[in-house]
């Protein structure tokens, strides 16, 4: 291998698949009822079980990987491999994980005389998954870690996502919207549409009445961003165990039958914040995200 691909588990690729693809990973952590769990999901049932707990009223929280934990992880990779390492993180706009990884890499690089390159995915879940796929492609084509670290940020600019949380009361319980907004929004059937913007943070880009109009809005964005490169990559439907995922997939296939559209899990790192039934669309485009 020209370099080692590494990521945190916000990418939501089954962990067995990561191992089969020779991709190293550091699990993130979520907490339910004061018990911390590593995000080590390997099958559909793991994700479904997590969302069943939310349906039963549990309110998960998440925590970040600190500098010391990153140092330990990077040092273990340096001991295991001779190759340089590209490590892809959850967006710096959503978490301090990237910042702590960069600080840890400085220490490990000074100690080992080799390079750990930390790359900010400026995304999460299926966005990060697409970035991991690209890093793997560069690795398999023989690029150096330095070359990949230079190319990936430009690639990341072209991965866009829009998504629609449907449970405003879950957002209220998590303190992400006010009680009044959640009650009024639920009564009026308002569904916010968010994207991960060019800085890796969240932006509310629209508010629609009802799930159907929300999906129509995201389909319009899909048509707007549809490019030749879109059909050469996989289009993902991010799904928080959503009952709307199959319909969203069907709508996109009607727009672009040749597109490879796949439903992708949204794991606990993001699902703890969105709640059940969140659905969206994520694609690679010639257009840059805004």
CSV table of C-alpha atoms in Angstrom, one decimal:
chain,number,residue,atom,x,y,z
A,1,UNK,CA,0.0,0.0,0.0
A,2,UNK,CA,1.2,3.5,-0.8
A,3,UNK,CA,-0.2,4.8,2.5
A,4,UNK,CA,-2.6,3.7,5.2
A,5,UNK,CA,-6.2,5.1,5.2
A,6,UNK,CA,-7.6,5.7,8.6
A,7,UNK,CA,-10.9,7.3,9.8
A,8,UNK,CA,-13.2,7.7,12.8
A,9,UNK,CA,-16.4,5.8,12.8
A,10,UNK,CA,-18.6,8.8,11.9
A,11,UNK,CA,-18.2,7.5,8.3
A,12,UNK,CA,-20.8,4.8,9.1
A,13,UNK,CA,-19.2,2.0,7.1
A,14,UNK,CA,-19.7,-1.4,8.7
A,15,UNK,CA,-16.6,-2.0,10.7
A,16,UNK,CA,-16.1,-5.5,9.2
A,17,UNK,CA,-16.1,-3.8,5.8
A,18,UNK,CA,-13.5,-1.3,6.9
A,19,UNK,CA,-11.2,-4.2,7.9
A,20,UNK,CA,-11.8,-6.0,4.7
A,21,UNK,CA,-10.9,-2.8,2.8
A,22,UNK,CA,-7.7,-2.4,4.8
A,23,UNK,CA,-8.9,0.8,6.4
A,24,UNK,CA,-8.0,1.5,10.0
A,25,UNK,CA,-10.5,3.2,12.3
A,26,UNK,CA,-10.9,4.7,15.7
A,27,UNK,CA,-14.4,4.2,17.2
A,28,UNK,CA,-16.3,7.2,18.5
A,29,UNK,CA,-18.3,7.0,21.7
A,30,UNK,CA,-22.0,7.5,22.5
A,31,UNK,CA,-23.6,7.3,25.9
A,32,UNK,CA,-27.1,6.0,27.0
A,33,UNK,CA,-28.2,6.1,30.6
A,34,UNK,CA,-24.7,7.1,31.7
A,35,UNK,CA,-23.2,4.0,30.0
A,36,UNK,CA,-20.6,4.7,27.3
A,37,UNK,CA,-20.4,2.5,24.2
A,38,UNK,CA,-17.9,2.4,21.4
A,39,UNK,CA,-19.5,2.9,18.0
A,40,UNK,CA,-18.6,-0.6,16.7
A,41,UNK,CA,-21.6,-1.2,14.5
A,42,UNK,CA,-21.1,-4.1,12.0
A,43,UNK,CA,-24.6,-4.9,10.8
A,44,UNK,CA,-28.1,-3.4,10.1
A,45,UNK,CA,-29.4,-4.8,13.4
A,46,UNK,CA,-26.9,-2.7,15.4
A,47,UNK,CA,-28.3,0.5,13.8
A,48,UNK,CA,-31.9,-0.6,14.1
A,49,UNK,CA,-31.3,-1.4,17.8
A,50,UNK,CA,-29.9,2.0,18.4
A,51,UNK,CA,-33.0,3.7,16.9
A,52,UNK,CA,-35.3,1.4,18.7
A,53,UNK,CA,-33.9,2.8,21.9
A,54,UNK,CA,-34.6,6.4,20.8
A,55,UNK,CA,-38.1,5.3,19.9
A,56,UNK,CA,-38.5,4.0,23.4
A,57,UNK,CA,-37.6,7.4,24.8
A,58,UNK,CA,-33.8,7.2,25.4
A,59,UNK,CA,-31.8,10.3,24.7
A,60,UNK,CA,-28.2,9.4,23.6
A,61,UNK,CA,-25.3,11.8,23.9
A,62,UNK,CA,-22.0,11.8,22.2
A,63,UNK,CA,-18.4,12.6,23.2
A,64,UNK,CA,-15.3,13.4,21.3
A,65,UNK,CA,-11.9,11.8,21.0
A,66,UNK,CA,-9.4,13.8,22.9
A,67,UNK,CA,-5.8,14.6,22.1
A,68,UNK,CA,-4.3,11.8,24.3
A,69,UNK,CA,-6.7,9.2,22.8
A,70,UNK,CA,-5.7,10.3,19.3
A,71,UNK,CA,-2.0,10.1,20.3
A,72,UNK,CA,-2.4,6.6,21.5
A,73,UNK,CA,-4.2,5.6,18.3
A,74,UNK,CA,-1.7,7.2,15.9
A,75,UNK,CA,1.2,5.8,17.8
A,76,UNK,CA,-0.3,2.3,17.5
A,77,UNK,CA,-0.6,2.8,13.7
A,78,UNK,CA,3.0,4.0,13.5
A,79,UNK,CA,4.2,0.9,15.4
A,80,UNK,CA,2.1,-1.4,13.1
A,81,UNK,CA,3.0,0.1,9.7
A,82,UNK,CA,5.9,1.6,7.9
A,83,UNK,CA,3.7,3.6,5.5
A,84,UNK,CA,2.5,7.1,6.1
A,85,UNK,CA,-1.1,7.6,7.3
A,86,UNK,CA,-4.0,9.6,6.0
A,87,UNK,CA,-6.6,10.0,8.8
A,88,UNK,CA,-10.0,11.4,8.0
A,89,UNK,CA,-12.1,13.0,10.7
A,90,UNK,CA,-15.6,14.1,11.5
A,91,UNK,CA,-16.1,17.7,10.4
A,92,UNK,CA,-14.4,20.4,12.3
A,93,UNK,CA,-17.6,22.4,12.0
A,94,UNK,CA,-19.5,19.7,14.0
A,95,UNK,CA,-16.9,18.6,16.5
A,96,UNK,CA,-13.4,19.4,18.0
A,97,UNK,CA,-12.3,15.9,16.9
A,98,UNK,CA,-10.3,17.3,14.0
A,99,UNK,CA,-8.5,19.8,16.1
A,100,UNK,CA,-7.5,17.2,18.7
A,101,UNK,CA,-6.4,14.9,15.9
A,102,UNK,CA,-4.1,17.6,14.5
A,103,UNK,CA,-2.5,18.3,17.9
A,104,UNK,CA,-1.9,14.6,18.4
A,105,UNK,CA,-0.4,14.2,15.0
A,106,UNK,CA,2.1,16.9,15.7
A,107,UNK,CA,3.3,15.0,18.8
A,108,UNK,CA,3.4,11.6,17.1
A,109,UNK,CA,5.1,12.9,14.0
A,110,UNK,CA,7.9,14.5,16.1
A,111,UNK,CA,8.4,11.2,18.0
A,112,UNK,CA,8.3,8.8,15.1
A,113,UNK,CA,9.9,10.8,12.3
A,114,UNK,CA,7.1,10.0,10.0
A,115,UNK,CA,3.9,11.7,8.8
A,116,UNK,CA,0.4,11.3,10.0
A,117,UNK,CA,-1.7,13.5,7.7
A,118,UNK,CA,-5.0,14.6,9.2
A,119,UNK,CA,-7.7,15.6,6.7
A,120,UNK,CA,-11.0,17.3,7.7
A,121,UNK,CA,-13.8,15.6,5.9
A,122,UNK,CA,-16.0,18.7,6.4
A,123,UNK,CA,-18.8,16.2,6.8
A,124,UNK,CA,-20.1,13.2,8.6
A,125,UNK,CA,-21.8,9.9,8.0
A,126,UNK,CA,-22.3,9.4,4.2
A,127,UNK,CA,-20.4,12.6,3.3
A,128,UNK,CA,-17.4,11.2,5.2
A,129,UNK,CA,-18.0,7.8,3.6
A,130,UNK,CA,-17.6,9.3,0.1
A,131,UNK,CA,-14.3,10.9,1.2
A,132,UNK,CA,-13.1,7.6,2.7
A,133,UNK,CA,-13.9,6.0,-0.7
A,134,UNK,CA,-11.8,8.6,-2.5
A,135,UNK,CA,-8.9,8.2,-0.1
A,136,UNK,CA,-9.0,4.5,-0.7
A,137,UNK,CA,-9.0,5.0,-4.5
A,138,UNK,CA,-6.0,7.3,-4.3
A,139,UNK,CA,-4.2,4.7,-2.1
A,140,UNK,CA,-4.9,1.9,-4.6
A,141,UNK,CA,-3.7,4.1,-7.5
A,142,UNK,CA,-0.4,4.5,-5.8
A,143,UNK,CA,-0.6,8.1,-4.7
A,144,UNK,CA,1.6,9.2,-1.8
A,145,UNK,CA,0.1,10.3,1.5
A,146,UNK,CA,1.3,13.9,0.8
A,147,UNK,CA,-0.3,13.8,-2.6
A,148,UNK,CA,-3.6,12.5,-1.2
A,149,UNK,CA,-3.6,15.1,1.6
A,150,UNK,CA,-3.3,17.8,-1.1
A,151,UNK,CA,-6.0,16.4,-3.4
A,152,UNK,CA,-8.7,15.4,-0.9
A,153,UNK,CA,-9.6,19.0,0.3
A,154,UNK,CA,-10.5,19.9,-3.3
A,155,UNK,CA,-12.5,16.7,-3.7
A,156,UNK,CA,-14.4,17.4,-0.5
A,157,UNK,CA,-15.6,20.7,-1.8
A,158,UNK,CA,-17.7,18.8,-4.3
A,159,UNK,CA,-19.5,16.5,-1.9
A,160,UNK,CA,-22.9,18.0,-1.0
A,161,UNK,CA,-25.7,16.8,1.4
A,162,UNK,CA,-29.2,17.9,2.3
A,163,UNK,CA,-31.2,16.2,5.0
A,164,UNK,CA,-34.5,16.5,6.8
A,165,UNK,CA,-35.0,15.7,10.5
A,166,UNK,CA,-38.6,14.8,11.0
A,167,UNK,CA,-38.9,14.6,14.9
A,168,UNK,CA,-38.8,18.2,16.2
A,169,UNK,CA,-39.6,16.9,19.7
A,170,UNK,CA,-36.4,14.9,19.7
A,171,UNK,CA,-34.5,18.1,18.7
A,172,UNK,CA,-36.2,19.9,21.6
A,173,UNK,CA,-35.2,17.2,24.1
A,174,UNK,CA,-31.7,17.5,22.9
A,175,UNK,CA,-31.8,21.3,23.3
A,176,UNK,CA,-31.3,22.0,19.6
A,177,UNK,CA,-34.6,23.8,19.2
A,178,UNK,CA,-36.7,25.7,21.7
A,179,UNK,CA,-39.7,24.1,23.3
A,180,UNK,CA,-42.1,26.6,21.7
A,181,UNK,CA,-40.5,26.1,18.2
A,182,UNK,CA,-40.8,22.3,18.5
A,183,UNK,CA,-44.4,22.5,19.6
A,184,UNK,CA,-45.5,25.0,17.0
A,185,UNK,CA,-43.4,23.3,14.3
A,186,UNK,CA,-44.9,19.9,15.1
A,187,UNK,CA,-48.4,21.3,15.1
A,188,UNK,CA,-47.8,23.0,11.7
A,189,UNK,CA,-46.0,19.9,10.3
A,190,UNK,CA,-42.9,22.0,9.5
A,191,UNK,CA,-39.8,20.0,8.4
A,192,UNK,CA,-36.5,21.9,8.4
A,193,UNK,CA,-34.0,21.1,5.6
A,194,UNK,CA,-30.3,21.4,6.6
A,195,UNK,CA,-27.1,21.0,4.7
A,196,UNK,CA,-23.5,20.7,5.8
A,197,UNK,CA,-22.0,23.9,4.3
A,198,UNK,CA,-18.6,24.6,2.8
A,199,UNK,CA,-17.1,25.2,6.2
A,200,UNK,CA,-18.4,21.9,7.5
A,201,UNK,CA,-21.1,23.4,9.8
A,202,UNK,CA,-24.8,23.1,9.7
A,203,UNK,CA,-27.1,25.5,7.9
A,204,UNK,CA,-30.9,25.6,7.7
A,205,UNK,CA,-31.6,26.1,4.0
A,206,UNK,CA,-35.4,25.7,3.9
A,207,UNK,CA,-38.5,24.9,5.9
A,208,UNK,CA,-41.2,22.9,4.3
A,209,UNK,CA,-44.7,21.8,5.3
A,210,UNK,CA,-44.7,18.0,5.4
A,211,UNK,CA,-42.3,15.3,4.5
A,212,UNK,CA,-43.4,15.1,0.9
A,213,UNK,CA,-42.6,18.8,0.2
A,214,UNK,CA,-39.3,18.4,2.1
A,215,UNK,CA,-38.3,15.5,-0.2
A,216,UNK,CA,-39.3,17.4,-3.2
A,217,UNK,CA,-37.0,20.3,-2.2
A,218,UNK,CA,-34.1,17.8,-1.8
A,219,UNK,CA,-34.9,16.3,-5.2
A,220,UNK,CA,-34.7,19.8,-6.7
A,221,UNK,CA,-31.3,20.2,-5.2
A,222,UNK,CA,-30.3,16.8,-6.6
A,223,UNK,CA,-31.4,18.0,-10.1
A,224,UNK,CA,-29.5,21.3,-9.6
A,225,UNK,CA,-26.2,19.5,-8.6
A,226,UNK,CA,-26.5,16.5,-10.9
A,227,UNK,CA,-23.3,16.3,-12.9
A,228,UNK,CA,-21.5,13.8,-15.1
A,229,UNK,CA,-19.3,12.8,-12.1
A,230,UNK,CA,-22.5,12.0,-10.1
A,231,UNK,CA,-23.3,9.0,-12.2
A,232,UNK,CA,-19.6,7.7,-11.8
A,233,UNK,CA,-19.9,7.7,-8.1
A,234,UNK,CA,-22.5,6.4,-5.6
A,235,UNK,CA,-25.4,8.6,-4.5
A,236,UNK,CA,-26.3,8.1,-0.9
A,237,UNK,CA,-29.6,8.4,1.0
A,238,UNK,CA,-28.6,9.1,4.6
A,239,UNK,CA,-31.2,7.3,6.7
A,240,UNK,CA,-31.8,7.4,10.5
A,241,UNK,CA,-33.8,4.2,10.2
A,242,UNK,CA,-36.1,6.3,8.1
A,243,UNK,CA,-39.4,5.0,6.8
A,244,UNK,CA,-39.0,7.6,3.9
A,245,UNK,CA,-35.6,6.3,2.6
A,246,UNK,CA,-37.0,3.9,0.0
A,247,UNK,CA,-39.4,6.7,-1.4
A,248,UNK,CA,-36.5,9.1,-1.5
A,249,UNK,CA,-34.4,6.5,-3.4
A,250,UNK,CA,-37.3,6.0,-5.9
A,251,UNK,CA,-37.6,9.7,-6.5
A,252,UNK,CA,-33.9,10.1,-7.3
A,253,UNK,CA,-34.0,7.1,-9.6
A,254,UNK,CA,-36.9,8.7,-11.5
A,255,UNK,CA,-34.7,11.8,-12.0
A,256,UNK,CA,-31.6,9.9,-12.9
A,257,UNK,CA,-32.2,6.2,-13.7
A,258,UNK,CA,-28.5,5.6,-14.3
A,259,UNK,CA,-27.4,6.8,-10.9
A,260,UNK,CA,-26.2,4.2,-8.4
A,261,UNK,CA,-28.4,5.2,-5.4
A,262,UNK,CA,-27.9,3.5,-2.1
A,263,UNK,CA,-29.4,3.9,1.3
A,264,UNK,CA,-26.7,4.5,3.9
A,265,UNK,CA,-27.1,4.3,7.7
A,266,UNK,CA,-26.7,7.4,9.8
A,267,UNK,CA,-25.0,6.1,13.0
A,268,UNK,CA,-25.2,7.1,16.6
A,269,UNK,CA,-22.7,10.0,16.3
A,270,UNK,CA,-25.2,12.0,14.2
A,271,UNK,CA,-28.4,10.0,14.9
A,272,UNK,CA,-28.2,11.0,18.6
A,273,UNK,CA,-28.8,14.6,17.4
A,274,UNK,CA,-31.3,14.1,14.6
A,275,UNK,CA,-33.5,11.3,16.1
A,276,UNK,CA,-35.3,8.7,14.1
A,277,UNK,CA,-36.6,9.1,10.5
A,278,UNK,CA,-34.1,11.7,9.3
A,279,UNK,CA,-33.6,11.3,5.5
A,280,UNK,CA,-31.6,13.1,2.9
A,281,UNK,CA,-29.5,13.0,-0.2
A,282,UNK,CA,-25.7,13.1,-0.7
A,283,UNK,CA,-23.9,13.3,-3.9
A,284,UNK,CA,-20.6,14.1,-5.7
A,285,UNK,CA,-21.0,17.0,-8.1
A,286,UNK,CA,-19.0,19.2,-10.4
A,287,UNK,CA,-20.6,22.1,-8.4
A,288,UNK,CA,-19.0,23.1,-5.1
A,289,UNK,CA,-21.1,23.0,-2.0
A,290,UNK,CA,-22.1,26.4,-0.6
